[in-house]
Tab-separated table of C-alpha atoms in Angstrom:
chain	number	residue	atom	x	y	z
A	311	UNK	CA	54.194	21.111	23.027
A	312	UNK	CA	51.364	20.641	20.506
A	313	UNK	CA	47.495	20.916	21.946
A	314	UNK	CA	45.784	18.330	22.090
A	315	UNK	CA	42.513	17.655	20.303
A	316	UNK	CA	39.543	16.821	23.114
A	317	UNK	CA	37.064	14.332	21.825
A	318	UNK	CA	33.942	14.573	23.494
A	319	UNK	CA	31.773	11.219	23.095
A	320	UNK	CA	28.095	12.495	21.993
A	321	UNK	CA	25.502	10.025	23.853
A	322	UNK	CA	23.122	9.571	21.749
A	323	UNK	CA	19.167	9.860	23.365
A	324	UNK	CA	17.458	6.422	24.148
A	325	UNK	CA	14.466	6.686	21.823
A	326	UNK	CA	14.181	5.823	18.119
A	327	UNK	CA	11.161	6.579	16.427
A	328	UNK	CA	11.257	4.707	13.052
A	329	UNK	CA	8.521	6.233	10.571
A	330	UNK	CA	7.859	4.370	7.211
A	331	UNK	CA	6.658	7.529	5.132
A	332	UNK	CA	3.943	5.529	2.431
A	333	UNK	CA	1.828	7.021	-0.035
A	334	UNK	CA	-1.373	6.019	1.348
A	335	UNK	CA	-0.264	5.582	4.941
A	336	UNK	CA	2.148	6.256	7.553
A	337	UNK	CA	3.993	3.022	9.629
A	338	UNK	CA	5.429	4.499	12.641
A	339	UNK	CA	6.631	3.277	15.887
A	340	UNK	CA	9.865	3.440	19.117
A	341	UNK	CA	12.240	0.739	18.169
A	342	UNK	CA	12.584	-1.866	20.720
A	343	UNK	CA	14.822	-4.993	21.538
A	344	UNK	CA	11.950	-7.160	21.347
A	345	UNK	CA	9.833	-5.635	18.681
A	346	UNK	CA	5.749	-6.930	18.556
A	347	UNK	CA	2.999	-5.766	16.253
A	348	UNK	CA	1.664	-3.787	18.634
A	349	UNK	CA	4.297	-1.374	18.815
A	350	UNK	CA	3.882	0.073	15.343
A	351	UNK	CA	0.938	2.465	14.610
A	352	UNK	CA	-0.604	2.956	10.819
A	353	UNK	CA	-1.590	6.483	9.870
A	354	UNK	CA	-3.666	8.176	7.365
A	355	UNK	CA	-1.181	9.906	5.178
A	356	UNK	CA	-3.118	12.702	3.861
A	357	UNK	CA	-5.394	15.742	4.740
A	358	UNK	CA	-9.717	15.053	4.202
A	359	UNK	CA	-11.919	17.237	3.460
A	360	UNK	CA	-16.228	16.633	4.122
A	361	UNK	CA	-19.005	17.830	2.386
A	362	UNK	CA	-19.518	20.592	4.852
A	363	UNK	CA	-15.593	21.351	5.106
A	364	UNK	CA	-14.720	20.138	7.872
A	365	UNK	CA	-10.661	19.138	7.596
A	366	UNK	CA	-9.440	15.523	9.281
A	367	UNK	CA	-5.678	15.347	9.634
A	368	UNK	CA	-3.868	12.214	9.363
A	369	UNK	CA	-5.426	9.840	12.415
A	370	UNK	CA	-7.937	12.017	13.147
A	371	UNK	CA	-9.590	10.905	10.207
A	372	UNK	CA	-10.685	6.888	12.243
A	373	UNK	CA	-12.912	9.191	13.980
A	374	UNK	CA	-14.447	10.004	10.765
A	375	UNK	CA	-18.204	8.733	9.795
A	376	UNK	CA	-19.190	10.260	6.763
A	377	UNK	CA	-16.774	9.683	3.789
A	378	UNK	CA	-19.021	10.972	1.045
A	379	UNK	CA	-17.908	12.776	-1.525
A	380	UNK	CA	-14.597	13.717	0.539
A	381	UNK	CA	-11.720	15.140	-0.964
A	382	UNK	CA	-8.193	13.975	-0.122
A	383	UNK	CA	-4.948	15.443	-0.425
A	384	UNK	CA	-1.614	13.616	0.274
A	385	UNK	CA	1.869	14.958	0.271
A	386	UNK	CA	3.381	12.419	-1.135
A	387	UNK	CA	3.125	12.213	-5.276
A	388	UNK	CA	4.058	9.378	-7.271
A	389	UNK	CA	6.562	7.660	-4.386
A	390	UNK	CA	7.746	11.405	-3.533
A	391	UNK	CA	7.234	13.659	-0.717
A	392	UNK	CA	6.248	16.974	-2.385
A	393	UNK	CA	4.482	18.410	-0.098
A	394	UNK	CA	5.662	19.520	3.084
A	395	UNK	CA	3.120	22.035	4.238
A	396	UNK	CA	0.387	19.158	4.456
A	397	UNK	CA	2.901	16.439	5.684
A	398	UNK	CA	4.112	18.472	8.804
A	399	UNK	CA	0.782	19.236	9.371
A	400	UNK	CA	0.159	15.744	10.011
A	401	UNK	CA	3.924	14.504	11.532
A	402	UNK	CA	2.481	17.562	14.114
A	403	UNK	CA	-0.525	15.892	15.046
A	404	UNK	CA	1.306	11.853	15.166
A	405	UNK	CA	4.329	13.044	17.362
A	406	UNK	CA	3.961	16.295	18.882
A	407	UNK	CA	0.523	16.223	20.087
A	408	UNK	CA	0.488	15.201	23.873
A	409	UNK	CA	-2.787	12.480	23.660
A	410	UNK	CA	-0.930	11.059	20.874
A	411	UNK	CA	0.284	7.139	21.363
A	412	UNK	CA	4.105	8.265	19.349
A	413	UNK	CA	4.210	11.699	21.114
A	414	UNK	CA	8.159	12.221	21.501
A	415	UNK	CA	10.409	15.038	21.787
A	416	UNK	CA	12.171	15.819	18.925
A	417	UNK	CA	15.208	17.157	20.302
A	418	UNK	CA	15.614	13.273	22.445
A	419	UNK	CA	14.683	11.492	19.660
A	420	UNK	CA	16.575	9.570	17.462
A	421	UNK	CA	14.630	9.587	13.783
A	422	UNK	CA	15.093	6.815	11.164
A	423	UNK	CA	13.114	7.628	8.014
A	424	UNK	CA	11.997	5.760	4.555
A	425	UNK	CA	11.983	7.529	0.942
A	426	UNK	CA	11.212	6.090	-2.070
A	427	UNK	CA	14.729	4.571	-4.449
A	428	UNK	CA	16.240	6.999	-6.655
A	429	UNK	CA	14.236	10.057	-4.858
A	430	UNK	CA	15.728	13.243	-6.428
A	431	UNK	CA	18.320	14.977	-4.642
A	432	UNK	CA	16.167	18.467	-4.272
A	433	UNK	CA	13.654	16.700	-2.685
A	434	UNK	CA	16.187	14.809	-0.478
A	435	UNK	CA	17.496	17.882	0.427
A	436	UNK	CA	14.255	19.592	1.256
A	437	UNK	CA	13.472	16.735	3.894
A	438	UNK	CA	17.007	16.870	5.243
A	439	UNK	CA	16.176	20.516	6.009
A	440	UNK	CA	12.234	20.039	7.361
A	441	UNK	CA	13.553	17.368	9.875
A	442	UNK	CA	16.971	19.232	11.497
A	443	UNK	CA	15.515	23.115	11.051
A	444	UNK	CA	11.758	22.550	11.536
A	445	UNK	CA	11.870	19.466	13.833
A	446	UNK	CA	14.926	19.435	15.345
A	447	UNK	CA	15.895	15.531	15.513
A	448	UNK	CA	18.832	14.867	17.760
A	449	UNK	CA	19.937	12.321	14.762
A	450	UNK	CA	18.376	11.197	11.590
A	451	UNK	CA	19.346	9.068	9.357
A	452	UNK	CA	17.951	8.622	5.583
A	453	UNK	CA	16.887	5.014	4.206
A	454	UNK	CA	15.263	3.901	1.406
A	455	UNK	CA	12.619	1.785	2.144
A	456	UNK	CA	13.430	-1.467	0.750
A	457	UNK	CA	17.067	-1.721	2.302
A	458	UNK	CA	15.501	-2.296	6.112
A	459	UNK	CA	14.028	-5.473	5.155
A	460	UNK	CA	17.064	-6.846	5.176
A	461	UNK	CA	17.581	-6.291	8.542
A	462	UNK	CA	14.715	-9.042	9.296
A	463	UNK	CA	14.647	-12.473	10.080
A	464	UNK	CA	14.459	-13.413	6.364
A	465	UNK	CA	15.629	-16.964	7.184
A	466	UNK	CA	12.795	-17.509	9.627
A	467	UNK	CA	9.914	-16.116	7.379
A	468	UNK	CA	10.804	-18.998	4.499
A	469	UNK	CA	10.812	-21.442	7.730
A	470	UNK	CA	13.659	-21.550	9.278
A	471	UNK	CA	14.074	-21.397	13.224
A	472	UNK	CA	14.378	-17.885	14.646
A	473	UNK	CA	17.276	-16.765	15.974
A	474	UNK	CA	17.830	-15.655	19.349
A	475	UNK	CA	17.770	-11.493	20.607
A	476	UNK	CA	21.807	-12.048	21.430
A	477	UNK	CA	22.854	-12.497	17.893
A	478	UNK	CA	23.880	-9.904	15.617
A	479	UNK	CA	20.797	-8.271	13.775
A	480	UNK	CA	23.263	-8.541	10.187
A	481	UNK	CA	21.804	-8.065	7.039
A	482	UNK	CA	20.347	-10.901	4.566
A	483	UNK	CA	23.064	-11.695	2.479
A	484	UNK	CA	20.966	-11.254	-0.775
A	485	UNK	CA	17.811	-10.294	-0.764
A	486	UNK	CA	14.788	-9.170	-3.530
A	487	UNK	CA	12.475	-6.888	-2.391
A	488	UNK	CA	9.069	-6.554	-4.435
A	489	UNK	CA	7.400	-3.515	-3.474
A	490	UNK	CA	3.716	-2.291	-4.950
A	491	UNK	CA	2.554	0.063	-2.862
A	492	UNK	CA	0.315	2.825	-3.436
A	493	UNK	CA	1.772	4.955	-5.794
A	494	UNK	CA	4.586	2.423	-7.783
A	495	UNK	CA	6.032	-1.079	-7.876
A	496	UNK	CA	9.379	-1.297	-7.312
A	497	UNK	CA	11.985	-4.150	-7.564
A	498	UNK	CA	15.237	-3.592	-5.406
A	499	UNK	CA	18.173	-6.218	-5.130
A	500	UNK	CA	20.043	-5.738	-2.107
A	501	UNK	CA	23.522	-7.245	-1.602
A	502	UNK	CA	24.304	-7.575	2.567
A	503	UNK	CA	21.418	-4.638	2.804
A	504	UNK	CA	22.556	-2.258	0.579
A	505	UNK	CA	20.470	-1.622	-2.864
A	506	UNK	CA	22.141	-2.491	-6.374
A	507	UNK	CA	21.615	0.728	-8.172
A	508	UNK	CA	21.868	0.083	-11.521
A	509	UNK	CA	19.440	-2.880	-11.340
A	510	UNK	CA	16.487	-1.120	-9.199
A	511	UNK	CA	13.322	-1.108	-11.767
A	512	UNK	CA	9.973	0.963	-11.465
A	513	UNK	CA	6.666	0.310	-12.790
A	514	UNK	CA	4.386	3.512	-12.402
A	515	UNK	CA	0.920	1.029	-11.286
A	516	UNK	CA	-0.056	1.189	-7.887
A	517	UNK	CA	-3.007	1.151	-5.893
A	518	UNK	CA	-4.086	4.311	-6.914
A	519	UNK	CA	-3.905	3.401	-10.474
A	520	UNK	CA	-6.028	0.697	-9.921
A	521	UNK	CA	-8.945	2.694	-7.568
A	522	UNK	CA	-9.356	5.431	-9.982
A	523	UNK	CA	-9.551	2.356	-12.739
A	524	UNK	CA	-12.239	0.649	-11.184
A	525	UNK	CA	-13.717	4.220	-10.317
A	526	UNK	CA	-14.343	4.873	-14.115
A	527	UNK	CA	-15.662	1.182	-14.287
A	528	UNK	CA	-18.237	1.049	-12.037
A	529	UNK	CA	-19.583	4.737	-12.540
A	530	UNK	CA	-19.622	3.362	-16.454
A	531	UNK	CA	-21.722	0.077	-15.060
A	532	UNK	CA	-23.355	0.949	-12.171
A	533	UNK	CA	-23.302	4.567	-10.319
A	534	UNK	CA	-21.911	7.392	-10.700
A	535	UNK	CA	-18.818	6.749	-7.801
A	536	UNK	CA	-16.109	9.208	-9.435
A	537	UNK	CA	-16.137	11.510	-6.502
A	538	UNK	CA	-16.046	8.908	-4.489
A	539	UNK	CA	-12.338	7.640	-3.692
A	540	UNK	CA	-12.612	6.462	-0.424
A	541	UNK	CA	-15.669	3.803	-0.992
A	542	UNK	CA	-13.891	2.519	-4.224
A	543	UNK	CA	-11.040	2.153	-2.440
A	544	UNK	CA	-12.618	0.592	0.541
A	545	UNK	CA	-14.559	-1.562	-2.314
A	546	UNK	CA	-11.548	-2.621	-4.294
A	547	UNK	CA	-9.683	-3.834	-1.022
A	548	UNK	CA	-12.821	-6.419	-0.538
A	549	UNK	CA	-13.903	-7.288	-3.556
A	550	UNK	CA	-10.415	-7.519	-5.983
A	551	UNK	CA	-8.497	-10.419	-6.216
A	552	UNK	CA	-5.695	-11.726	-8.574
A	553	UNK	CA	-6.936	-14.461	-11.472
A	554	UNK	CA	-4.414	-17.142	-12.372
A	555	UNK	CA	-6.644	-17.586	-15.666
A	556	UNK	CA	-7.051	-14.836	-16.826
A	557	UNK	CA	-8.423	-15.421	-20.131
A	558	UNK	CA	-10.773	-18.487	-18.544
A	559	UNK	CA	-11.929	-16.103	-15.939
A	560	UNK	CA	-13.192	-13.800	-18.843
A	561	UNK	CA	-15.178	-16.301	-20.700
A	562	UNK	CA	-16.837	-17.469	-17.341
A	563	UNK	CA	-18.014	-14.168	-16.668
A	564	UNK	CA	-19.069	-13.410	-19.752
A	565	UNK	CA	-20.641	-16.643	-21.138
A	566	UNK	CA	-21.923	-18.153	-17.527
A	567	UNK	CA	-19.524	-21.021	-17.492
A	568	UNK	CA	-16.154	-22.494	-19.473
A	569	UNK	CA	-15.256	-25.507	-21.389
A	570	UNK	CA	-12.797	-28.028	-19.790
A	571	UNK	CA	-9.478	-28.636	-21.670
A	572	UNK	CA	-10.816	-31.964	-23.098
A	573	UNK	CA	-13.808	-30.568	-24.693
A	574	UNK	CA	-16.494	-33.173	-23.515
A	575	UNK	CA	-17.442	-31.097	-20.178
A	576	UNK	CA	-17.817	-28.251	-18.917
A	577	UNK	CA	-16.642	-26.804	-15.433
A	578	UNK	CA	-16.833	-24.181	-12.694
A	579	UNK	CA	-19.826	-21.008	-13.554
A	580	UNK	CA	-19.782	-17.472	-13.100
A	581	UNK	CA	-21.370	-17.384	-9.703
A	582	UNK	CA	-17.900	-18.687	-8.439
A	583	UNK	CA	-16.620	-14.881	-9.411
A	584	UNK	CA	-19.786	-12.581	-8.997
A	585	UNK	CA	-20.811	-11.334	-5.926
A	586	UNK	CA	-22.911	-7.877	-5.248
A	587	UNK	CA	-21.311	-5.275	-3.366
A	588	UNK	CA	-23.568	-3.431	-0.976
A	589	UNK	CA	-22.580	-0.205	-0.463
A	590	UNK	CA	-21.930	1.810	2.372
A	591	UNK	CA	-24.551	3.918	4.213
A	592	UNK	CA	-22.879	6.515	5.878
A	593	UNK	CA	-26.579	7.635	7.632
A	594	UNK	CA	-26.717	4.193	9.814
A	595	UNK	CA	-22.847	3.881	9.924
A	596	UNK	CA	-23.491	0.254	7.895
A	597	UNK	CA	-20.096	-0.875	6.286
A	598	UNK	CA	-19.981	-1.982	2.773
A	599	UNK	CA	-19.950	-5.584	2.392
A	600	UNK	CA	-20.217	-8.603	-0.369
A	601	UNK	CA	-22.839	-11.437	-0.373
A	602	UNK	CA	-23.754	-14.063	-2.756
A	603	UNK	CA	-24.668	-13.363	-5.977
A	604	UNK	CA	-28.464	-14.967	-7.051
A	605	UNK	CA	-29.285	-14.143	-10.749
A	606	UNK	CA	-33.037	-15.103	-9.915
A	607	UNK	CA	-35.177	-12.448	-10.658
A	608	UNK	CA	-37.500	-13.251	-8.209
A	609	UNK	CA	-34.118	-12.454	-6.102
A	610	UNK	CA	-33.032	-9.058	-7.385
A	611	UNK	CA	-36.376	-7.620	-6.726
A	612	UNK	CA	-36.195	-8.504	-3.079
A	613	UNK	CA	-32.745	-7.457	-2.937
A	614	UNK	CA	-34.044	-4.176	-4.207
A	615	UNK	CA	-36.780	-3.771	-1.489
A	616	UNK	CA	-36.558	-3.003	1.811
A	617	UNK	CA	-37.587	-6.321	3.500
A	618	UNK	CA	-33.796	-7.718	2.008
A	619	UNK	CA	-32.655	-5.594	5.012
A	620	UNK	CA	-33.986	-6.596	8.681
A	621	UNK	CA	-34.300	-2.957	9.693
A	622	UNK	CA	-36.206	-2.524	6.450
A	623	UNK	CA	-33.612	-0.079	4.882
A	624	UNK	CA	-33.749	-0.277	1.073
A	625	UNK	CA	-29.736	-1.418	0.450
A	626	UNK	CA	-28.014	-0.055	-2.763
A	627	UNK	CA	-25.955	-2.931	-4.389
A	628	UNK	CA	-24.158	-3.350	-6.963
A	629	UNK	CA	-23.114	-6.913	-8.842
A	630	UNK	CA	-19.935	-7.165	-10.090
A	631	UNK	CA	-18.114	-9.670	-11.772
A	632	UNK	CA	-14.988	-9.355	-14.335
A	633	UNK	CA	-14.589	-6.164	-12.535
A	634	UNK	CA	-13.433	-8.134	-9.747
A	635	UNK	CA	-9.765	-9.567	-11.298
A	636	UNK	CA	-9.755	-7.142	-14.581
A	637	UNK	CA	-8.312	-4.802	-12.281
A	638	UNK	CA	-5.817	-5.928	-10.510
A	639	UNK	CA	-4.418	-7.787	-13.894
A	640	UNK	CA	-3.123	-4.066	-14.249
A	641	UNK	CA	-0.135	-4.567	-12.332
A	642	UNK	CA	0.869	-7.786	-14.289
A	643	UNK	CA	-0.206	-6.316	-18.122
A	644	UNK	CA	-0.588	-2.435	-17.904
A	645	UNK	CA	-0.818	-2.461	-21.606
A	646	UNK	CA	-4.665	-3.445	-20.900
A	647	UNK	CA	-5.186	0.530	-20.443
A	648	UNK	CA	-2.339	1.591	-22.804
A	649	UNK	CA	0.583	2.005	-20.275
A	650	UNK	CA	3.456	1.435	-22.145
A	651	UNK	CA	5.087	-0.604	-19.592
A	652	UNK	CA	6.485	-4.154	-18.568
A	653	UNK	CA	4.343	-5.958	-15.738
A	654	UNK	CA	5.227	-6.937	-12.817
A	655	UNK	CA	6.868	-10.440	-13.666
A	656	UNK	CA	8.675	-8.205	-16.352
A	657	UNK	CA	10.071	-5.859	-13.974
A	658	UNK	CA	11.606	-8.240	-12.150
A	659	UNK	CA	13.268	-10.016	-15.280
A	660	UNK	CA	14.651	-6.675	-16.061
A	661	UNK	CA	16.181	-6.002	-12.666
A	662	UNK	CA	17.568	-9.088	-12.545
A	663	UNK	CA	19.468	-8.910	-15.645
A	664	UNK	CA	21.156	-5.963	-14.273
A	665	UNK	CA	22.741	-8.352	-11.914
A	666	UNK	CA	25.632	-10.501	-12.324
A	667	UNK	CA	24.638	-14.271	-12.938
A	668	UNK	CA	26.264	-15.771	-9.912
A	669	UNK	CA	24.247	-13.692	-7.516
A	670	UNK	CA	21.017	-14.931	-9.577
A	671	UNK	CA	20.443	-18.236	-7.550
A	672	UNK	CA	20.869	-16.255	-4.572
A	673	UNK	CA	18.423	-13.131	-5.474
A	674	UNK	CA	15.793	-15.788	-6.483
A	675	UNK	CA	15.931	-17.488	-3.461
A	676	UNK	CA	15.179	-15.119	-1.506
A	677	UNK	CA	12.240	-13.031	-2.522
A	678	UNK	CA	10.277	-10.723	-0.136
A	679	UNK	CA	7.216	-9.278	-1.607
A	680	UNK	CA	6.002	-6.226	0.334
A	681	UNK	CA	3.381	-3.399	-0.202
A	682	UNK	CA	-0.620	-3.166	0.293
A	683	UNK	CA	-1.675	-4.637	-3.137
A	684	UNK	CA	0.577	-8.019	-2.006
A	685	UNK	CA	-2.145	-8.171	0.192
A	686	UNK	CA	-5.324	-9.198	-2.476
A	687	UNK	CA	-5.877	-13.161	-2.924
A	688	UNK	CA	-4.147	-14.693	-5.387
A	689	UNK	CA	-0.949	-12.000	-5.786
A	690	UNK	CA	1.399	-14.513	-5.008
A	691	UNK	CA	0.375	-17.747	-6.633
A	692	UNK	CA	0.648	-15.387	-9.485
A	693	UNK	CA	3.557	-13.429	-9.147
């Protein structure tokens, strides 16, 4: 009589720690039934460096005070992780240290991880490796990024009612996801939540792209801020926003105000656009911040002097103006710098004609725009 094969039923461990592996930061939290903002917990993806040397890892670096002239260094590289001696340092101090708020135990934990479409397989490997050798996961399990969007309540983000926790968490149907993140833009089409390969698009503009852009303008124009990649950033996240008029924004900016489209008046000035930036001062812990803009003379020297400030600090300031939208207009016409590349509205006309027409309608229909530089005024009027 033949032996029989004994299955033995593997019960899996109750936890799920779900980590969304960015560029700039990490979005980790425990799944739960009844999911709430609350639950998931942004991280500084990288490894800082002060002045005197002093190293902040990942979160440690909210405790930080003095950002001046600090160095960063971040694992992942153009929408890849490629460095995994300075990312486990900092998956050490998120989950394994004990006063940490997603402190788990590997071995009991269940990990779901993002990457980055059409990651190479080396590098696939290489984290496959990291997480079962180094870590020790009880199960893992591999996504790209954009495919667990689908798995939300698309309907009820374009206003439809939300459904209830006892229905099945399926995915959308179709779905577009518009990522610009950090590093990249990407443009995935996912068909019942899995991607449609041969119509994924890249554009290589992210946020970084843009900081170190308005870095080299404003050390050109104002100070000297190349060193400094955490104030631009900080800067570019309050100050940037996304012109529908391009071209009419310009002239403003340049020539004080614009003609209407009739010719017989003129509308809207430049104070409408510039504002002065005050910078940070990392000595008082004072945030940078924008104010009104007064071209007065009379104005900028009291701006200038130390009774602009109540505790009679002289601020440092600068005014900015075309800076402001030039900048982000990067992601929808990278040829402005010489990056031989479709835009953004481009990319997603190219994706989409890697699709067949019937699921056009569909894709169009529902669009889910994701990604920290979604986040600037004006993205999606113009997108």
């Amino acid at each position: 009589m033949p032996r029989r094969n004994t299955v033995h039923e593997q019960i899996l461990p109750e936890r799920t720690l779900v980590v969304d592996n960015g560029a700039y930061t990490i979005k980790a939290g425990f799944a739960s039934p009844s999911p709430i903002t609350e639950h998931c917990h942004v991280i500084p993806n990288c490894l800082a460096r002060e002045r005197n040397k002093k190293v902040w890892v990942g979160i440690e670096i909210d405790g930080c005070r003095d950002f001046g002239e600090m160095t960063f260094r971040r694992p992942v590289e153009k929408g890849y992780l490629v460095n995994w001696e300075a990312e486990k340092a900092i998956w050490d101090s998120s989950f394994l240290d004990p006063k940490s708020k997603l402190n788990c135990n590997p071995h009991e934990t269940n990990l779901v991880l993002t990457e980055a479409p059409n990651t190479p397989v080396a590098l696939q490997t290489n984290c496959d490796q990291v997480v079962f050798e180094e870590y020790g996961f009880a199960t893992y399990s591999r996504h790209i990024g954009p495919s667990l969007n689908a798995y939300n309540d698309i309907q009820h983000l374009f206003g439809s009612p939300a459904r209830g926790s006892n229905i099945s968490a399926d995915p959308a149907e179709c779905l577009l996801v518009i990522d610009s993140g950090f590093s990249h833009s990407t443009v995935t089409p996912l068909y019942k939540g899995r991607p449609i390969q041969q119509a994924i698009r890249r554009l290589n503009v992210g946020g970084k792209i843009l900081t170190n852009y308005l870095k080299e303008i404003l050390s050109i124009r104002h100070y000297n801020l190349i060193n400094e990649e955490h104030l631009v950033n900080e800067a570019k996240e309050k100050i940037c926003f996304v012109s529908n008029q391009f071209r009419g924004d310009l002239e403003r900016t340049w020539q004080g105000k614009v003609p209407a489209q009739d010719g017989k008046e003129e509308k809207g000035d430049e104070r409408e656009i510039v504002v002065d930036y005050v910078l940070p001062d990392y000595n008082t812990g004072t945030k940078g911040h924008l104010r009104p803009h007064d071209p007065s003379p009379a104005a900028r020297m009291k701006k200038m002097s130390a009774a602009a400030n109540p505790a009679g600090v002289v601020e440092d300031f600068m005014t900015l103006g075309n800076e402001r939208f030039a900048v982000p207009e990067l992601l929808f016409n990278p040829m402005d710098v010489g990056m031989k590349e479709a835009g953004l509205p481009e990319t997603v006309l190219q994706s989409m004609s890697g699709l067949p027409q019937g699921l056009w309608p569909a894709m169009l229909a529902n669009i889910v725009v994701v990604g920290g530089n979604c986040l600037m005024d004006g993205f999606m009027e113009r997108l």
